[in-house]
mmCIF file of C-alpha atoms in Angstrom:
data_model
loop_
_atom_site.group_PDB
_atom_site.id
_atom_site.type_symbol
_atom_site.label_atom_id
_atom_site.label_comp_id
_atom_site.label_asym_id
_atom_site.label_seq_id
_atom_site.Cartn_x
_atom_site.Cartn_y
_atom_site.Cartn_z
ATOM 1 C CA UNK A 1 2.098 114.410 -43.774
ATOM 2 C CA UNK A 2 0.020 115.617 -40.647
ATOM 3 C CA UNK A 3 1.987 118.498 -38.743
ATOM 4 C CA UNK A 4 1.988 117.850 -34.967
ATOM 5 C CA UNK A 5 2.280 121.054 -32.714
ATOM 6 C CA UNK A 6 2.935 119.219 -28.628
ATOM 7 C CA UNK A 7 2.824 121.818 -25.914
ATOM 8 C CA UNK A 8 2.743 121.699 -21.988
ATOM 9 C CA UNK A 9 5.551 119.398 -19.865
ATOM 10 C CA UNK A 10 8.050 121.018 -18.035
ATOM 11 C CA UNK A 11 9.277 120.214 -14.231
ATOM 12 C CA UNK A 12 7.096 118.979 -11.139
ATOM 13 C CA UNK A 13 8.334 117.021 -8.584
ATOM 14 C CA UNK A 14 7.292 113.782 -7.452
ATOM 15 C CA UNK A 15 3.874 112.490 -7.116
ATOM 16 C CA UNK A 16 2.656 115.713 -9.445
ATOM 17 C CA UNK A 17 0.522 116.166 -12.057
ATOM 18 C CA UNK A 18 1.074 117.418 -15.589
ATOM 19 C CA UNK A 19 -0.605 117.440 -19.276
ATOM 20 C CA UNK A 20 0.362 117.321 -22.923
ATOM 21 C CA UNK A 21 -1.022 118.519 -25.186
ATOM 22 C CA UNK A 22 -0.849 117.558 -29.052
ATOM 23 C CA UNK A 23 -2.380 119.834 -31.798
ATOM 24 C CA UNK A 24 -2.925 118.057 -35.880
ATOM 25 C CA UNK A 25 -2.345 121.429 -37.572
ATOM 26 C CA UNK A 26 -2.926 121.543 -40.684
ATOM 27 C CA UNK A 27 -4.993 118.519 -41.206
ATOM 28 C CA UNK A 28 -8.476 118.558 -42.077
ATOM 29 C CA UNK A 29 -10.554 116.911 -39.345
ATOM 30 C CA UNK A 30 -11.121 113.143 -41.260
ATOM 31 C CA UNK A 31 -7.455 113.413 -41.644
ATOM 32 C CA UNK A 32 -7.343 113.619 -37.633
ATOM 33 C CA UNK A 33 -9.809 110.815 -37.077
ATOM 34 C CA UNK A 34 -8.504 108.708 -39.686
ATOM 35 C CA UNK A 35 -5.658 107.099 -37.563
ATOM 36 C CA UNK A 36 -4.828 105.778 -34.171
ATOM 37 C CA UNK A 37 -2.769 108.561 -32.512
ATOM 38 C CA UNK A 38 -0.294 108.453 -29.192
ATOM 39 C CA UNK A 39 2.544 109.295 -26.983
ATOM 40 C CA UNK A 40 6.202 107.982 -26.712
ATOM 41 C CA UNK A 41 9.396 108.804 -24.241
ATOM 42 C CA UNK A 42 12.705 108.928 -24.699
ATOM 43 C CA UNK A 43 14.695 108.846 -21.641
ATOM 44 C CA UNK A 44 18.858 109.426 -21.429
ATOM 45 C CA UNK A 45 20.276 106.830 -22.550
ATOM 46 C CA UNK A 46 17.181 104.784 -23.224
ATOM 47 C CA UNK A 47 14.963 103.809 -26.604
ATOM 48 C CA UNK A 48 11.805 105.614 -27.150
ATOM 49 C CA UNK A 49 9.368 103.741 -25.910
ATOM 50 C CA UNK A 50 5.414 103.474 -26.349
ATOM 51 C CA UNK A 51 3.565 105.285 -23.857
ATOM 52 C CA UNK A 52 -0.523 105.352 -24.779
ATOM 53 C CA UNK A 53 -2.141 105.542 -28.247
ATOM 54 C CA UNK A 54 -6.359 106.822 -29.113
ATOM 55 C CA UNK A 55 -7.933 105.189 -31.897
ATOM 56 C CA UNK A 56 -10.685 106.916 -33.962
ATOM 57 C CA UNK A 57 -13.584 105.579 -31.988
ATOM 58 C CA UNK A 58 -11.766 106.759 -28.883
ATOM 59 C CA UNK A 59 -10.621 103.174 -27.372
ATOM 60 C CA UNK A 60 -7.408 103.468 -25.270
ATOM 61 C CA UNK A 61 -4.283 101.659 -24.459
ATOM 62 C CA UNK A 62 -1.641 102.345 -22.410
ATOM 63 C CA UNK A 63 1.699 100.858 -21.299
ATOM 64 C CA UNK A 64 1.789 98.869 -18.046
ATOM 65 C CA UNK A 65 4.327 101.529 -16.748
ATOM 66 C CA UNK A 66 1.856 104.076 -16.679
ATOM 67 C CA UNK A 67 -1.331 102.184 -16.718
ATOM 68 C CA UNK A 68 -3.689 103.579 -13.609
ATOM 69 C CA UNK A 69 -1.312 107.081 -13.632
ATOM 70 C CA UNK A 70 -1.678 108.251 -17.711
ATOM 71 C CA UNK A 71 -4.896 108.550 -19.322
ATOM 72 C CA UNK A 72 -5.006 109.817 -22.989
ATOM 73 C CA UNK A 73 -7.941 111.263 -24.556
ATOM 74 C CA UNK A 74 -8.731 113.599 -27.481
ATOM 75 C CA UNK A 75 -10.962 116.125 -28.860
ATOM 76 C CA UNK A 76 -11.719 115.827 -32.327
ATOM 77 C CA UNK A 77 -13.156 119.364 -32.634
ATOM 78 C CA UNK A 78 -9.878 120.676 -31.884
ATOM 79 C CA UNK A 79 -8.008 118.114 -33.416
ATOM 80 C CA UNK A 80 -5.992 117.827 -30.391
ATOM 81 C CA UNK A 81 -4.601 114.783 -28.289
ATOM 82 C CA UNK A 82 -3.536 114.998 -24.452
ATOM 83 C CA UNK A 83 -1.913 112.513 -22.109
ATOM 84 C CA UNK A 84 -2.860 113.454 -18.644
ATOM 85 C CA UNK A 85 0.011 112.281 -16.613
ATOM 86 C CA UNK A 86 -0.424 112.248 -12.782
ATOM 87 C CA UNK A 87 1.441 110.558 -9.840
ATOM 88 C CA UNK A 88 4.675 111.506 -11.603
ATOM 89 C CA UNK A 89 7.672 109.562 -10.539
ATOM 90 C CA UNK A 90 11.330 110.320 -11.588
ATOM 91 C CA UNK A 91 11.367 107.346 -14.074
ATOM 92 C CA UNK A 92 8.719 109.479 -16.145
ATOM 93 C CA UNK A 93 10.910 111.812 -16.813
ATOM 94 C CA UNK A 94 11.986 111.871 -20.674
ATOM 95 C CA UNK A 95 11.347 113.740 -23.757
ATOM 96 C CA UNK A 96 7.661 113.092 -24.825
ATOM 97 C CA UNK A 97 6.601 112.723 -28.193
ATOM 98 C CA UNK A 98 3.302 112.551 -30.234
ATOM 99 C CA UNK A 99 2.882 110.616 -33.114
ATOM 100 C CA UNK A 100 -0.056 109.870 -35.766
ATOM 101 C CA UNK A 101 -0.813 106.350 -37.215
ATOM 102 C CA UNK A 102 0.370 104.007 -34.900
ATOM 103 C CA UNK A 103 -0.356 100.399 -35.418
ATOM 104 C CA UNK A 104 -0.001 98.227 -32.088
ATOM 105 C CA UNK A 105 2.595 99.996 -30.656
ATOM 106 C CA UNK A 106 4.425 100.822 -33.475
ATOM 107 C CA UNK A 107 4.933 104.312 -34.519
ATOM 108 C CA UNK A 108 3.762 105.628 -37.658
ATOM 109 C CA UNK A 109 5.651 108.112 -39.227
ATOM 110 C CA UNK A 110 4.342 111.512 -37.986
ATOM 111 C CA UNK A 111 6.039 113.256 -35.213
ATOM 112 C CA UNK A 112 5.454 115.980 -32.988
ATOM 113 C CA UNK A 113 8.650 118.323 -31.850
ATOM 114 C CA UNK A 114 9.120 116.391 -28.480
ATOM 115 C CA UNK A 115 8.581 117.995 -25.010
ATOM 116 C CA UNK A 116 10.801 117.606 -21.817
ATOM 117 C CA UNK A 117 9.243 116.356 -18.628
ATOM 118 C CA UNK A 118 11.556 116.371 -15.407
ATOM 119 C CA UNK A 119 10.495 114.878 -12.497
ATOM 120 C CA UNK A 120 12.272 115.900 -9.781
ATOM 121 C CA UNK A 121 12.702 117.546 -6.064
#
């Protein structure tokens, strides 16, 4: 089991910008590479829902909720993920979670700690 360290999020109002970060601690770098990794959100009262996922060759996908405002990207030397999130709008907000080995846009079973994003004015 990969051990995922998420920092960043917090509160910015509308139309802001903020980033996630997502740190594989404790895994060896081809354990890092060796699986598409990603973002989901949990809003009140909602399901967690797919946000964007990285494969190992660095493709991208993202949901059509976010598509043209998120971009993820990754930097294997660190063994880090991010999810640049800009033109924030109150539906972002939601706890945001990073996850290892995701197939389609189904989560695999490694889980970062979850961070809270509040959009608001």
């Amino acid at each position: 089991q990969v051990h995922l360290v998420q920092s960043g999020g917090g509160l910015v109002q509308p139309g802001g910008s903020l980033r996630l970060s997502c740190l594989a601690s404790r895994a060896i770098l081809s354990t890092f590479r060796a699986a598409d990794m990603g973002w989901y959100r949990q809003a009140p009262g909602k399901q967690r829902e797919f946000v964007a996922a990285i494969t190992p060759s660095g493709s991208t996908r993202h949901a059509d909720s976010v598509k043209g405002r998120f971009i993820i990207s990754k930097d294997n030397t660190k063994k880090t993920i991010y999810l640049q999130m800009n033109s924030l709008k109150p539906e972002d907000t939601a706890v945001y979670y990073c996850n290892r080995g995701i197939i389609g846009e189904r989560a695999g079973d490694d889980w970062g700690q979850g961070t809270q994003v509040t959009v608001s004015s």
